[in-house]
Short mmCIF file of C-alpha atoms and ligand atoms in Angstrom, two decimals:
data_model
loop_
_atom_site.label_atom_id
_atom_site.label_comp_id
_atom_site.label_asym_id
_atom_site.label_seq_id
_atom_site.Cartn_x
_atom_site.Cartn_y
_atom_site.Cartn_z
CA UNK A 1 -113.44 -103.21 35.38
CA UNK A 2 -113.66 -100.67 32.56
CA UNK A 3 -110.80 -98.24 32.04
CA UNK A 4 -111.42 -94.71 30.80
CA UNK A 5 -109.62 -91.53 29.88
CA UNK A 6 -111.96 -88.55 29.68
CA UNK A 7 -110.87 -85.87 27.22
CA UNK A 8 -112.46 -82.52 28.04
CA UNK A 9 -112.80 -78.91 26.99
CA UNK A 10 -114.04 -78.54 30.49
CA UNK A 11 -117.46 -76.89 30.67
CA UNK A 12 -120.59 -77.90 32.60
CA UNK A 13 -121.50 -80.96 30.53
CA UNK A 14 -117.91 -82.25 30.50
CA UNK A 15 -117.76 -82.05 34.32
CA UNK A 16 -121.05 -83.90 34.74
CA UNK A 17 -119.87 -86.56 32.29
CA UNK A 18 -116.91 -87.20 34.58
CA UNK A 19 -119.27 -87.38 37.56
CA UNK A 20 -121.51 -89.89 35.78
CA UNK A 21 -118.52 -92.15 34.99
CA UNK A 22 -117.43 -92.03 38.63
CA UNK A 23 -120.97 -92.49 39.94
CA UNK A 24 -121.16 -95.68 37.87
CA UNK A 25 -117.90 -96.93 39.36
CA UNK A 26 -115.72 -96.64 36.25
CA UNK A 27 -111.95 -96.47 36.61
CA UNK A 28 -111.01 -93.05 35.23
CA UNK A 29 -107.24 -92.94 34.77
CA UNK A 30 -107.05 -89.24 34.13
CA UNK A 31 -108.66 -86.13 32.73
CA UNK A 32 -106.96 -84.84 29.60
CA UNK A 33 -107.68 -81.28 28.56
CA UNK A 34 -107.83 -79.94 25.02
CA UNK A 35 -108.69 -76.62 23.36
CA UNK A 36 -112.37 -75.81 22.93
CA UNK A 37 -115.23 -74.21 24.82
CA UNK A 38 -113.41 -71.56 26.90
CA UNK A 39 -109.84 -70.32 27.40
CA UNK A 40 -107.38 -73.16 28.02
CA UNK A 41 -106.34 -72.04 31.56
CA UNK A 42 -110.02 -71.92 32.55
CA UNK A 43 -110.59 -75.42 31.13
CA UNK A 44 -107.59 -76.76 33.09
CA UNK A 45 -108.75 -75.03 36.27
CA UNK A 46 -112.25 -76.47 35.85
CA UNK A 47 -110.79 -79.96 35.42
CA UNK A 48 -108.69 -79.48 38.58
CA UNK A 49 -111.76 -78.27 40.47
CA UNK A 50 -113.67 -81.35 39.26
CA UNK A 51 -110.85 -83.64 40.43
CA UNK A 52 -110.89 -81.93 43.88
CA UNK A 53 -114.64 -82.38 44.05
CA UNK A 54 -114.34 -86.02 42.93
CA UNK A 55 -111.73 -86.73 45.62
CA UNK A 56 -114.15 -85.64 48.32
CA UNK A 57 -117.45 -86.82 46.85
CA UNK A 58 -116.48 -90.05 45.05
CA UNK A 59 -113.32 -90.81 47.08
CA UNK A 60 -111.11 -91.18 44.01
CA UNK A 61 -107.75 -89.74 43.13
CA UNK A 62 -107.81 -88.14 39.69
CA UNK A 63 -105.03 -86.34 37.87
CA UNK A 64 -105.34 -83.65 35.20
CA UNK A 65 -103.12 -83.64 32.10
CA UNK A 66 -103.18 -80.49 29.97
CA UNK A 67 -102.83 -81.27 26.29
CA UNK A 68 -103.12 -79.45 22.99
CA UNK A 69 -104.02 -75.79 23.39
CA UNK A 70 -104.86 -75.23 19.75
CA UNK A 71 -105.92 -77.25 16.69
CA UNK A 72 -103.34 -79.10 14.56
CA UNK A 73 -103.32 -76.61 11.69
CA UNK A 74 -105.83 -73.75 11.70
CA UNK A 75 -107.32 -71.40 14.29
CA UNK A 76 -110.58 -71.73 16.18
CA UNK A 77 -112.72 -69.72 18.54
CA UNK A 78 -113.96 -70.35 22.05
CA UNK A 79 -117.69 -70.11 22.85
CA UNK A 80 -118.09 -68.19 26.11
CA UNK A 81 -121.44 -67.00 24.79
CA UNK A 82 -122.66 -70.60 25.04
CA UNK A 83 -121.11 -71.75 28.33
CA UNK A 84 -120.28 -68.48 30.12
CA UNK A 85 -116.83 -67.07 30.83
CA UNK A 86 -116.17 -69.76 33.44
CA UNK A 87 -117.50 -72.64 31.30
CA UNK A 88 -120.15 -73.26 33.99
CA UNK A 89 -121.71 -69.83 33.63
CA UNK A 90 -119.88 -66.57 34.18
CA UNK A 91 -118.46 -67.29 37.63
CA UNK A 92 -115.06 -68.95 38.09
CA UNK A 93 -114.31 -72.22 39.86
CA UNK A 94 -111.44 -71.88 42.33
CA UNK A 95 -108.82 -74.46 43.28
CA UNK A 96 -105.20 -74.57 44.42
CA UNK A 97 -104.60 -77.93 42.77
CA UNK A 98 -101.91 -78.16 40.09
CA UNK A 99 -101.98 -80.12 36.83
CA UNK A 100 -99.49 -82.91 36.06
CA UNK A 101 -96.32 -81.88 34.22
CA UNK A 102 -96.81 -84.74 31.75
CA UNK A 103 -98.43 -83.76 28.44
CA UNK A 104 -101.87 -85.28 27.80
CA UNK A 105 -100.68 -86.88 24.56
CA UNK A 106 -97.91 -88.79 26.37
CA UNK A 107 -100.32 -89.78 29.11
CA UNK A 108 -102.75 -91.18 26.50
CA UNK A 109 -99.97 -93.18 24.83
CA UNK A 110 -98.65 -94.58 28.12
CA UNK A 111 -102.11 -95.53 29.39
CA UNK A 112 -102.99 -97.24 26.09
CA UNK A 113 -99.75 -99.24 26.38
CA UNK A 114 -100.61 -100.20 29.95
CA UNK A 115 -104.13 -101.49 29.08
CA UNK A 116 -103.90 -102.71 25.48
CA UNK A 117 -107.33 -103.28 23.97
CA UNK A 118 -109.06 -102.25 27.18
CA UNK A 119 -108.74 -98.50 27.41
CA UNK A 120 -111.81 -96.47 26.40
CA UNK A 121 -111.35 -92.89 25.26
CA UNK A 122 -114.29 -90.60 25.95
CA UNK A 123 -113.85 -87.71 23.53
CA UNK A 124 -116.37 -85.05 24.50
CA UNK A 125 -114.24 -82.33 22.98
CA UNK A 126 -112.26 -81.53 19.81
CA UNK A 127 -110.13 -84.48 18.70
CA UNK A 128 -106.70 -82.78 18.73
CA UNK A 129 -105.21 -84.76 21.65
CA UNK A 130 -106.21 -88.10 20.16
CA UNK A 131 -105.00 -87.12 16.67
CA UNK A 132 -101.62 -86.05 18.07
CA UNK A 133 -101.32 -89.29 20.02
CA UNK A 134 -102.11 -91.20 16.82
CA UNK A 135 -99.50 -89.23 14.89
CA UNK A 136 -96.92 -90.26 17.52
CA UNK A 137 -97.99 -93.92 17.53
CA UNK A 138 -99.77 -95.25 14.44
CA UNK A 139 -100.63 -98.49 16.24
CA UNK A 140 -102.82 -96.61 18.74
CA UNK A 141 -106.12 -97.70 17.07
CA UNK A 142 -105.26 -101.32 17.92
CA UNK A 143 -104.36 -100.42 21.50
CA UNK A 144 -107.42 -98.32 22.38
CA UNK A 145 -110.51 -100.49 22.84
CA UNK A 146 -113.19 -97.92 22.13
CA UNK A 147 -113.46 -94.25 21.23
CA UNK A 148 -116.72 -92.55 22.16
CA UNK A 149 -117.09 -89.31 20.23
CA UNK A 150 -119.47 -86.46 20.95
CA UNK A 151 -119.41 -84.70 17.66
CA UNK A 152 -120.69 -84.14 14.17
CA UNK A 153 -124.19 -84.22 12.77
CA UNK A 154 -126.40 -86.94 11.28
CA UNK A 155 -128.75 -84.63 9.41
CA UNK A 156 -126.41 -81.76 8.63
CA UNK A 157 -127.79 -79.46 11.34
CA UNK A 158 -124.78 -77.87 13.02
CA UNK A 159 -124.48 -75.53 15.96
CA UNK A 160 -121.34 -73.44 15.38
CA UNK A 161 -122.05 -73.11 11.65
CA UNK A 162 -125.16 -74.23 9.75
CA UNK A 163 -123.34 -77.43 8.73
CA UNK A 164 -120.87 -78.17 11.53
CA UNK A 165 -120.96 -79.22 15.15
CA UNK A 166 -118.50 -77.41 17.42
CA UNK A 167 -116.13 -80.24 18.50
CA UNK A 168 -115.49 -81.34 14.92
CA UNK A 169 -115.42 -77.76 13.59
CA UNK A 170 -112.70 -76.68 16.06
CA UNK A 171 -110.24 -79.16 14.57
CA UNK A 172 -111.58 -80.88 11.45
CA UNK A 173 -108.04 -81.92 10.47
CA UNK A 174 -107.70 -83.86 13.72
CA UNK A 175 -111.19 -85.32 13.32
CA UNK A 176 -110.45 -86.42 9.75
CA UNK A 177 -107.30 -88.19 10.93
CA UNK A 178 -109.08 -89.90 13.81
CA UNK A 179 -112.10 -91.00 11.74
CA UNK A 180 -109.85 -92.54 9.10
CA UNK A 181 -107.32 -94.16 11.46
CA UNK A 182 -109.14 -97.42 12.25
CA UNK A 183 -110.31 -96.70 15.82
CA UNK A 184 -113.49 -98.42 17.04
CA UNK A 185 -115.57 -95.22 17.06
CA UNK A 186 -119.11 -94.59 18.23
CA UNK A 187 -120.41 -91.15 17.31
CA UNK A 188 -123.15 -89.26 19.13
CA UNK A 189 -124.15 -86.32 16.96
CA UNK A 190 -125.34 -82.85 17.92
CA UNK A 191 -128.59 -82.99 15.95
CA UNK A 192 -129.40 -86.30 17.65
CA UNK A 193 -128.98 -85.02 21.20
CA UNK A 194 -131.04 -81.85 20.64
CA UNK A 195 -134.15 -84.10 20.69
CA UNK A 196 -133.49 -85.20 24.27
CA UNK A 197 -133.26 -82.05 26.38
CA UNK A 198 -134.11 -81.70 30.07
CA UNK A 199 -137.44 -79.87 30.00
CA UNK A 200 -139.97 -79.98 32.85
CA UNK A 201 -137.52 -82.18 34.85
CA UNK A 202 -135.61 -78.94 35.54
CA UNK A 203 -138.14 -77.99 38.27
CA UNK A 204 -138.04 -81.52 39.69
CA UNK A 205 -134.24 -81.33 39.88
CA UNK A 206 -134.47 -77.96 41.66
CA UNK A 207 -136.66 -79.59 44.31
CA UNK A 208 -134.25 -82.53 44.84
CA UNK A 209 -132.07 -80.39 47.05
CA UNK A 210 -128.95 -82.58 46.98
CA UNK A 211 -125.39 -81.35 46.60
CA UNK A 212 -125.30 -82.77 43.05
CA UNK A 213 -128.66 -81.35 42.02
CA UNK A 214 -127.73 -77.89 43.30
CA UNK A 215 -124.45 -78.05 41.41
CA UNK A 216 -126.31 -79.15 38.28
CA UNK A 217 -128.73 -76.22 38.47
CA UNK A 218 -125.87 -73.76 39.08
CA UNK A 219 -123.69 -75.12 36.29
CA UNK A 220 -126.38 -75.55 33.61
CA UNK A 221 -128.41 -72.36 34.07
CA UNK A 222 -126.34 -70.32 31.59
CA UNK A 223 -126.29 -73.13 29.02
CA UNK A 224 -130.04 -73.72 29.43
CA UNK A 225 -130.83 -70.04 28.89
CA UNK A 226 -128.63 -69.94 25.80
CA UNK A 227 -130.17 -73.12 24.36
CA UNK A 228 -133.74 -72.03 24.98
CA UNK A 229 -133.33 -68.51 23.64
CA UNK A 230 -130.68 -68.70 20.90
CA UNK A 231 -131.04 -72.33 19.82
CA UNK A 232 -134.83 -72.55 20.15
CA UNK A 233 -134.69 -75.70 22.29
CA UNK A 234 -137.31 -76.84 24.79
CA UNK A 235 -134.72 -77.27 27.54
CA UNK A 236 -131.00 -77.74 28.13
CA UNK A 237 -129.10 -80.22 26.00
CA UNK A 238 -126.49 -82.75 27.21
CA UNK A 239 -124.20 -83.59 24.30
CA UNK A 240 -121.37 -84.91 26.47
CA UNK A 241 -123.55 -86.52 29.11
CA UNK A 242 -125.62 -88.45 26.55
CA UNK A 243 -122.41 -89.67 24.91
CA UNK A 244 -121.23 -90.82 28.34
CA UNK A 245 -124.55 -92.53 29.04
CA UNK A 246 -124.26 -94.41 25.73
CA UNK A 247 -120.68 -95.41 26.57
CA UNK A 248 -121.76 -96.65 30.00
CA UNK A 249 -124.81 -98.56 28.84
CA UNK A 250 -125.05 -99.32 25.16
CA UNK A 251 -128.74 -100.14 25.48
CA UNK A 252 -129.28 -96.37 25.90
CA UNK A 253 -128.66 -96.18 22.14
CA UNK A 254 -131.70 -97.82 20.58
CA UNK A 255 -130.68 -97.39 16.93
CA UNK A 256 -127.07 -97.58 15.81
CA UNK A 257 -125.86 -98.02 12.24
CA UNK A 258 -122.38 -98.77 11.04
CA UNK A 259 -121.43 -96.36 8.27
CA UNK A 260 -118.52 -94.67 6.57
CA UNK A 261 -118.09 -91.17 7.98
CA UNK A 262 -115.56 -88.60 6.82
CA UNK A 263 -114.92 -85.00 7.80
CA UNK A 264 -114.87 -81.92 5.58
CA UNK A 265 -111.74 -79.86 6.32
CA UNK A 266 -111.83 -77.40 3.44
CA UNK A 267 -111.84 -73.63 4.03
CA UNK A 268 -115.44 -73.43 2.99
CA UNK A 269 -119.00 -73.06 4.18
CA UNK A 270 -119.17 -76.69 5.29
CA UNK A 271 -115.82 -76.82 7.14
CA UNK A 272 -116.10 -79.30 10.02
CA UNK A 273 -119.17 -81.09 8.64
CA UNK A 274 -119.37 -84.85 9.08
CA UNK A 275 -120.21 -86.55 5.79
CA UNK A 276 -122.03 -89.88 6.15
CA UNK A 277 -122.08 -92.21 3.16
CA UNK A 278 -125.62 -93.49 3.71
CA UNK A 279 -125.81 -95.35 0.41
CA UNK A 280 -122.25 -96.62 0.41
CA UNK A 281 -121.56 -94.82 -2.87
CA UNK A 282 -117.90 -94.27 -1.95
CA UNK A 283 -117.37 -98.02 -1.59
CA UNK A 284 -115.44 -97.54 1.67
CA UNK A 285 -115.55 -99.86 4.66
CA UNK A 286 -117.82 -98.48 7.43
CA UNK A 287 -115.65 -96.87 10.13
CA UNK A 288 -118.12 -95.49 12.68
CA UNK A 289 -121.05 -96.73 14.76
CA UNK A 290 -123.47 -93.86 14.26
CA UNK A 291 -126.17 -93.41 16.92
CA UNK A 292 -129.59 -92.44 15.48
CA UNK A 293 -131.90 -92.81 18.45
CA UNK A 294 -131.65 -93.07 22.21
CA UNK A 295 -133.97 -94.19 24.99
CA UNK A 296 -134.78 -90.85 26.63
CA UNK A 297 -136.30 -92.52 29.68
CA UNK A 298 -133.10 -94.45 30.36
CA UNK A 299 -130.94 -91.37 29.95
CA UNK A 300 -133.09 -89.22 32.24
CA UNK A 301 -133.18 -92.01 34.81
CA UNK A 302 -129.37 -92.16 34.81
CA UNK A 303 -129.17 -88.39 35.21
CA UNK A 304 -131.69 -88.26 38.06
CA UNK A 305 -129.94 -91.15 39.79
CA UNK A 306 -126.65 -89.21 39.65
CA UNK A 307 -128.31 -86.04 40.95
CA UNK A 308 -130.30 -87.76 43.67
CA UNK A 309 -127.37 -89.04 45.71
CA UNK A 310 -126.16 -87.57 49.01
CA UNK A 311 -128.80 -85.14 50.32
CA UNK A 312 -127.69 -81.84 51.86
C1 BDR B 401 -120.01 -79.84 22.13
O1 BDR B 401 -119.23 -78.65 22.06
C2 BDR B 401 -119.06 -78.12 23.35
O2 BDR B 401 -119.59 -76.83 23.35
C3 BDR B 401 -119.77 -79.01 24.33
O3 BDR B 401 -118.97 -79.20 25.49
C4 BDR B 401 -119.97 -80.29 23.57
O4 BDR B 401 -118.87 -81.17 23.75
C5 BDR B 401 -121.37 -79.58 21.57
O5 BDR B 401 -121.28 -79.17 20.23
CA1 CA B 402 -117.29 -80.85 25.75
#
Protein backbone atom coordinates (compact mmCIF):
# COMPACT_ATOMS: atom_id res chain seq x y z
CA UNK A 1 0.00 0.00 0.00
CA UNK A 2 1.25 3.50 -0.81
CA UNK A 3 0.84 6.24 1.78
CA UNK A 4 0.20 9.84 0.75
CA UNK A 5 -0.32 13.28 2.18
CA UNK A 6 -1.78 15.70 -0.36
CA UNK A 7 -0.78 19.33 0.19
CA UNK A 8 -3.23 21.69 -1.49
CA UNK A 9 -4.06 25.30 -2.22
CA UNK A 10 -7.42 23.86 -2.95
CA UNK A 11 -8.69 24.80 -6.41
CA UNK A 12 -10.22 22.62 -9.15
CA UNK A 13 -7.05 20.77 -10.15
CA UNK A 14 -6.05 20.10 -6.53
CA UNK A 15 -9.48 18.55 -5.83
CA UNK A 16 -9.31 16.30 -8.89
CA UNK A 17 -5.79 15.24 -7.91
CA UNK A 18 -7.20 14.01 -4.61
CA UNK A 19 -9.96 12.18 -6.49
CA UNK A 20 -7.43 10.50 -8.80
CA UNK A 21 -5.38 9.26 -5.81
CA UNK A 22 -8.52 7.83 -4.21
CA UNK A 23 -9.80 6.37 -7.48
CA UNK A 24 -6.50 4.49 -7.76
CA UNK A 25 -6.89 3.12 -4.23
CA UNK A 26 -4.09 5.09 -2.57
CA UNK A 27 -4.11 5.55 1.20
CA UNK A 28 -4.43 9.31 1.70
CA UNK A 29 -3.70 10.10 5.34
CA UNK A 30 -4.86 13.67 5.19
CA UNK A 31 -5.26 16.85 3.19
CA UNK A 32 -2.97 19.63 4.32
CA UNK A 33 -3.81 23.15 3.22
CA UNK A 34 -1.35 25.93 2.46
CA UNK A 35 -1.55 29.50 1.15
CA UNK A 36 -1.92 29.95 -2.59
CA UNK A 37 -4.62 30.12 -5.24
CA UNK A 38 -7.51 31.72 -3.32
CA UNK A 39 -8.17 33.04 0.20
CA UNK A 40 -7.14 30.58 2.90
CA UNK A 41 -10.66 30.07 4.37
CA UNK A 42 -11.95 29.24 0.88
CA UNK A 43 -9.11 26.75 0.34
CA UNK A 44 -9.90 25.05 3.68
CA UNK A 45 -13.62 24.96 2.89
CA UNK A 46 -12.91 23.45 -0.54
CA UNK A 47 -10.75 20.77 1.08
CA UNK A 48 -13.53 20.00 3.58
CA UNK A 49 -16.06 19.81 0.75
CA UNK A 50 -13.73 17.41 -1.11
CA UNK A 51 -13.41 15.22 1.99
CA UNK A 52 -17.24 15.14 2.35
CA UNK A 53 -17.55 14.18 -1.29
CA UNK A 54 -14.82 11.53 -0.93
CA UNK A 55 -16.58 10.01 2.09
CA UNK A 56 -19.70 9.41 0.03
CA UNK A 57 -18.18 8.63 -3.36
CA UNK A 58 -14.98 6.75 -2.46
CA UNK A 59 -16.09 5.54 1.01
CA UNK A 60 -13.01 6.91 2.76
CA UNK A 61 -12.59 9.02 5.85
CA UNK A 62 -10.34 11.99 5.18
CA UNK A 63 -9.32 14.76 7.54
CA UNK A 64 -8.28 18.32 6.67
CA UNK A 65 -5.35 20.02 8.40
CA UNK A 66 -4.98 23.77 7.82
CA UNK A 67 -1.35 24.82 7.67
CA UNK A 68 0.66 27.89 6.79
CA UNK A 69 -1.51 30.82 5.71
CA UNK A 70 1.34 32.88 4.31
CA UNK A 71 4.86 32.37 2.95
CA UNK A 72 7.86 32.05 5.31
CA UNK A 73 9.20 35.56 4.74
CA UNK A 74 7.59 37.75 2.08
CA UNK A 75 4.07 38.43 0.83
CA UNK A 76 2.25 36.86 -2.09
CA UNK A 77 -0.99 37.27 -3.99
CA UNK A 78 -3.88 34.95 -4.66
CA UNK A 79 -5.06 34.32 -8.23
CA UNK A 80 -8.87 34.45 -8.28
CA UNK A 81 -8.60 35.68 -11.86
CA UNK A 82 -7.24 32.24 -12.79
CA UNK A 83 -9.43 29.92 -10.70
CA UNK A 84 -12.46 32.08 -9.83
CA UNK A 85 -13.41 33.43 -6.41
CA UNK A 86 -14.35 29.95 -5.20
CA UNK A 87 -11.26 28.23 -6.64
CA UNK A 88 -13.58 26.12 -8.82
CA UNK A 89 -15.03 29.10 -10.64
CA UNK A 90 -16.88 31.94 -8.97
CA UNK A 91 -19.42 29.91 -7.01
CA UNK A 92 -18.70 28.67 -3.48
CA UNK A 93 -18.64 25.08 -2.26
CA UNK A 94 -20.68 24.61 0.91
CA UNK A 95 -20.04 22.24 3.80
CA UNK A 96 -20.63 22.08 7.55
CA UNK A 97 -17.53 19.96 8.13
CA UNK A 98 -14.82 21.33 10.40
CA UNK A 99 -11.04 21.09 9.98
CA UNK A 100 -8.80 19.31 12.51
CA UNK A 101 -7.37 21.47 15.30
CA UNK A 102 -3.89 20.03 14.65
CA UNK A 103 -1.62 22.20 12.50
CA UNK A 104 -0.68 20.72 9.11
CA UNK A 105 3.03 20.96 9.92
CA UNK A 106 2.62 18.80 13.04
CA UNK A 107 0.44 16.36 11.13
CA UNK A 108 3.15 16.02 8.45
CA UNK A 109 5.83 15.38 11.07
CA UNK A 110 3.74 12.80 12.96
CA UNK A 111 2.74 10.95 9.79
CA UNK A 112 6.35 10.86 8.55
CA UNK A 113 7.36 9.37 11.92
CA UNK A 114 4.60 6.77 11.66
CA UNK A 115 5.62 5.60 8.15
CA UNK A 116 9.38 6.21 7.93
CA UNK A 117 10.63 5.96 4.35
CA UNK A 118 7.16 5.17 3.05
CA UNK A 119 5.22 8.41 3.15
CA UNK A 120 4.85 10.26 -0.16
CA UNK A 121 4.20 13.99 -0.11
CA UNK A 122 2.22 15.31 -3.06
CA UNK A 123 3.02 19.02 -3.18
CA UNK A 124 0.67 20.60 -5.70
CA UNK A 125 0.93 23.95 -4.00
CA UNK A 126 3.52 26.36 -2.57
CA UNK A 127 6.10 24.55 -0.43
CA UNK A 128 5.61 26.47 2.84
CA UNK A 129 4.14 23.58 4.87
CA UNK A 130 6.92 21.20 3.89
CA UNK A 131 9.63 23.82 4.51
CA UNK A 132 8.23 24.55 7.98
CA UNK A 133 8.08 20.84 8.78
CA UNK A 134 11.71 20.53 7.66
CA UNK A 135 12.73 23.49 9.82
CA UNK A 136 11.16 21.70 12.81
CA UNK A 137 12.78 18.33 12.00
CA UNK A 138 15.93 18.36 9.89
CA UNK A 139 15.80 14.57 9.51
CA UNK A 140 12.51 14.80 7.60
CA UNK A 141 14.16 14.19 4.16
CA UNK A 142 15.21 10.72 5.38
CA UNK A 143 11.74 9.99 6.73
CA UNK A 144 9.68 11.04 3.70
CA UNK A 145 9.99 8.53 0.87
CA UNK A 146 9.14 10.77 -2.05
CA UNK A 147 8.17 14.38 -2.70
CA UNK A 148 6.22 15.03 -5.90
CA UNK A 149 6.35 18.72 -6.76
CA UNK A 150 4.14 20.58 -9.18
CA UNK A 151 6.20 23.66 -9.73
CA UNK A 152 8.86 25.58 -11.54
CA UNK A 153 9.79 25.71 -15.19
CA UNK A 154 12.15 23.72 -17.41
CA UNK A 155 12.47 26.32 -20.16
CA UNK A 156 12.03 29.49 -18.16
CA UNK A 157 8.44 30.10 -19.28
CA UNK A 158 6.51 31.10 -16.17
CA UNK A 159 2.86 31.85 -15.58
CA UNK A 160 2.69 34.35 -12.71
CA UNK A 161 5.73 36.27 -13.99
CA UNK A 162 7.62 35.76 -17.26
CA UNK A 163 10.21 33.65 -15.40
CA UNK A 164 8.34 32.02 -12.50
CA UNK A 165 5.66 29.42 -11.98
CA UNK A 166 3.05 30.29 -9.35
CA UNK A 167 3.68 27.61 -6.66
CA UNK A 168 7.40 28.37 -6.48
CA UNK A 169 6.89 32.13 -6.85
CA UNK A 170 4.48 32.29 -3.87
CA UNK A 171 7.20 31.11 -1.50
CA UNK A 172 10.61 30.87 -3.16
CA UNK A 173 12.31 30.85 0.26
CA UNK A 174 10.41 27.70 1.19
CA UNK A 175 11.10 26.15 -2.21
CA UNK A 176 14.82 26.92 -1.93
CA UNK A 177 14.94 25.22 1.47
CA UNK A 178 13.05 22.16 0.25
CA UNK A 179 15.08 21.77 -2.97
CA UNK A 180 18.34 21.91 -1.03
CA UNK A 181 17.28 19.72 1.92
CA UNK A 182 17.95 16.26 0.46
CA UNK A 183 14.38 15.11 -0.22
CA UNK A 184 13.80 12.63 -3.07
CA UNK A 185 12.07 15.17 -5.33
CA UNK A 186 10.40 14.73 -8.70
CA UNK A 187 9.45 18.02 -10.34
CA UNK A 188 6.69 18.49 -12.90
CA UNK A 189 7.11 21.95 -14.40
CA UNK A 190 4.52 24.41 -15.66
CA UNK A 191 5.98 24.77 -19.15
CA UNK A 192 5.97 20.98 -19.48
CA UNK A 193 2.30 20.53 -18.63
CA UNK A 194 1.10 23.31 -20.96
CA UNK A 195 1.81 20.91 -23.87
CA UNK A 196 -0.75 18.38 -22.62
CA UNK A 197 -4.06 20.22 -22.29
CA UNK A 198 -7.54 18.72 -22.61
CA UNK A 199 -8.67 19.93 -26.03
CA UNK A 200 -11.37 18.21 -28.10
CA UNK A 201 -11.84 15.67 -25.25
CA UNK A 202 -13.78 18.44 -23.47
CA UNK A 203 -16.87 17.70 -25.63
CA UNK A 204 -16.44 13.96 -25.09
CA UNK A 205 -16.32 14.53 -21.32
CA UNK A 206 -19.49 16.63 -21.52
CA UNK A 207 -21.26 13.71 -23.17
CA UNK A 208 -20.10 11.19 -20.53
CA UNK A 209 -22.83 12.33 -18.19
CA UNK A 210 -21.44 10.84 -14.98
CA UNK A 211 -21.32 12.55 -11.61
CA UNK A 212 -17.54 12.94 -11.94
CA UNK A 213 -17.64 14.23 -15.50
CA UNK A 214 -20.30 16.81 -14.63
CA UNK A 215 -18.25 17.95 -11.66
CA UNK A 216 -15.17 18.18 -13.88
CA UNK A 217 -16.95 20.36 -16.44
CA UNK A 218 -18.37 22.61 -13.68
CA UNK A 219 -15.07 22.97 -11.85
CA UNK A 220 -12.78 23.48 -14.87
CA UNK A 221 -14.89 25.82 -17.02
CA UNK A 222 -13.48 29.01 -15.47
CA UNK A 223 -9.89 27.73 -15.62
CA UNK A 224 -10.34 26.55 -19.22
CA UNK A 225 -11.68 29.93 -20.32
CA UNK A 226 -8.80 31.72 -18.61
CA UNK A 227 -6.20 29.38 -20.13
CA UNK A 228 -7.60 29.60 -23.64
CA UNK A 229 -8.06 33.37 -23.66
CA UNK A 230 -5.30 34.80 -21.43
CA UNK A 231 -2.68 32.06 -21.70
CA UNK A 232 -3.24 31.22 -25.38
CA UNK A 233 -3.61 27.49 -24.72
CA UNK A 234 -5.52 25.01 -26.87
CA UNK A 235 -7.47 23.70 -23.88
CA UNK A 236 -7.40 23.49 -20.09
CA UNK A 237 -4.17 22.53 -18.37
CA UNK A 238 -3.79 20.08 -15.44
CA UNK A 239 -0.61 20.97 -13.55
CA UNK A 240 -1.62 19.18 -10.35
CA UNK A 241 -3.38 16.27 -12.01
CA UNK A 242 -0.43 15.48 -14.31
CA UNK A 243 1.90 15.57 -11.29
CA UNK A 244 -0.45 13.14 -9.55
CA UNK A 245 -0.59 10.89 -12.61
CA UNK A 246 3.24 10.79 -12.68
CA UNK A 247 3.32 9.98 -8.96
CA UNK A 248 0.80 7.18 -9.44
CA UNK A 249 2.42 5.65 -12.50
CA UNK A 250 5.97 6.64 -13.23
CA UNK A 251 5.72 5.30 -16.76
CA UNK A 252 3.51 8.35 -17.49
CA UNK A 253 6.78 10.33 -17.44
CA UNK A 254 8.62 9.22 -20.56
CA UNK A 255 11.72 11.40 -20.12
CA UNK A 256 13.14 12.20 -16.70
CA UNK A 257 16.59 13.61 -16.01
CA UNK A 258 18.34 13.95 -12.69
CA UNK A 259 19.73 17.46 -12.33
CA UNK A 260 20.70 20.10 -9.82
CA UNK A 261 17.86 22.58 -9.42
CA UNK A 262 17.92 25.69 -7.26
CA UNK A 263 15.42 28.49 -6.72
CA UNK A 264 15.92 32.22 -7.20
CA UNK A 265 14.60 34.09 -4.14
CA UNK A 266 15.96 37.57 -4.81
CA UNK A 267 13.66 40.61 -4.99
CA UNK A 268 14.13 40.81 -8.71
CA UNK A 269 12.56 40.13 -12.08
CA UNK A 270 13.28 36.41 -11.84
CA UNK A 271 12.05 35.87 -8.25
CA UNK A 272 10.67 32.34 -7.94
CA UNK A 273 12.42 31.00 -11.05
CA UNK A 274 13.79 27.47 -10.94
CA UNK A 275 17.40 27.38 -12.14
CA UNK A 276 18.47 24.06 -13.66
CA UNK A 277 22.18 23.37 -13.99
CA UNK A 278 21.95 21.54 -17.32
CA UNK A 279 25.70 21.39 -17.87
CA UNK A 280 26.66 20.74 -14.27
CA UNK A 281 28.75 23.91 -14.20
CA UNK A 282 28.04 24.43 -10.48
CA UNK A 283 29.55 21.05 -9.66
CA UNK A 284 26.65 20.22 -7.31
CA UNK A 285 25.13 16.79 -6.82
CA UNK A 286 21.82 16.44 -8.74
CA UNK A 287 18.91 16.89 -6.32
CA UNK A 288 15.79 16.62 -8.47
CA UNK A 289 14.25 14.20 -10.97
CA UNK A 290 13.10 16.65 -13.63
CA UNK A 291 10.29 15.48 -15.93
CA UNK A 292 10.76 16.55 -19.58
CA UNK A 293 8.10 14.56 -21.40
CA UNK A 294 4.95 12.65 -20.59
CA UNK A 295 2.82 10.09 -22.39
CA UNK A 296 -0.27 12.17 -23.17
CA UNK A 297 -2.31 9.11 -24.11
CA UNK A 298 -1.68 7.50 -20.72
CA UNK A 299 -2.56 10.67 -18.86
CA UNK A 300 -5.79 11.25 -20.79
CA UNK A 301 -6.74 7.59 -20.31
CA UNK A 302 -6.29 7.95 -16.54
CA UNK A 303 -8.40 11.10 -16.53
CA UNK A 304 -11.21 9.59 -18.62
CA UNK A 305 -11.18 6.48 -16.44
CA UNK A 306 -11.66 8.67 -13.35
CA UNK A 307 -14.45 10.64 -15.00
CA UNK A 308 -16.22 7.64 -16.46
CA UNK A 309 -17.12 5.94 -13.18
CA UNK A 310 -20.58 5.87 -11.60
CA UNK A 311 -23.13 7.07 -14.17
CA UNK A 312 -25.93 9.40 -13.07
C1 LIG B 1 -0.07 25.80 -9.98
O1 LIG B 1 -0.50 26.97 -9.30
C2 LIG B 1 -1.85 26.87 -8.98
O2 LIG B 1 -2.52 27.93 -9.59
C3 LIG B 1 -2.36 25.54 -9.48
O3 LIG B 1 -3.21 24.95 -8.51
C4 LIG B 1 -1.12 24.74 -9.71
O4 LIG B 1 -0.75 24.03 -8.53
C5 LIG B 1 0.16 26.11 -11.43
O5 LIG B 1 1.15 27.09 -11.57
CA1 LIG C 1 -2.50 23.60 -6.70
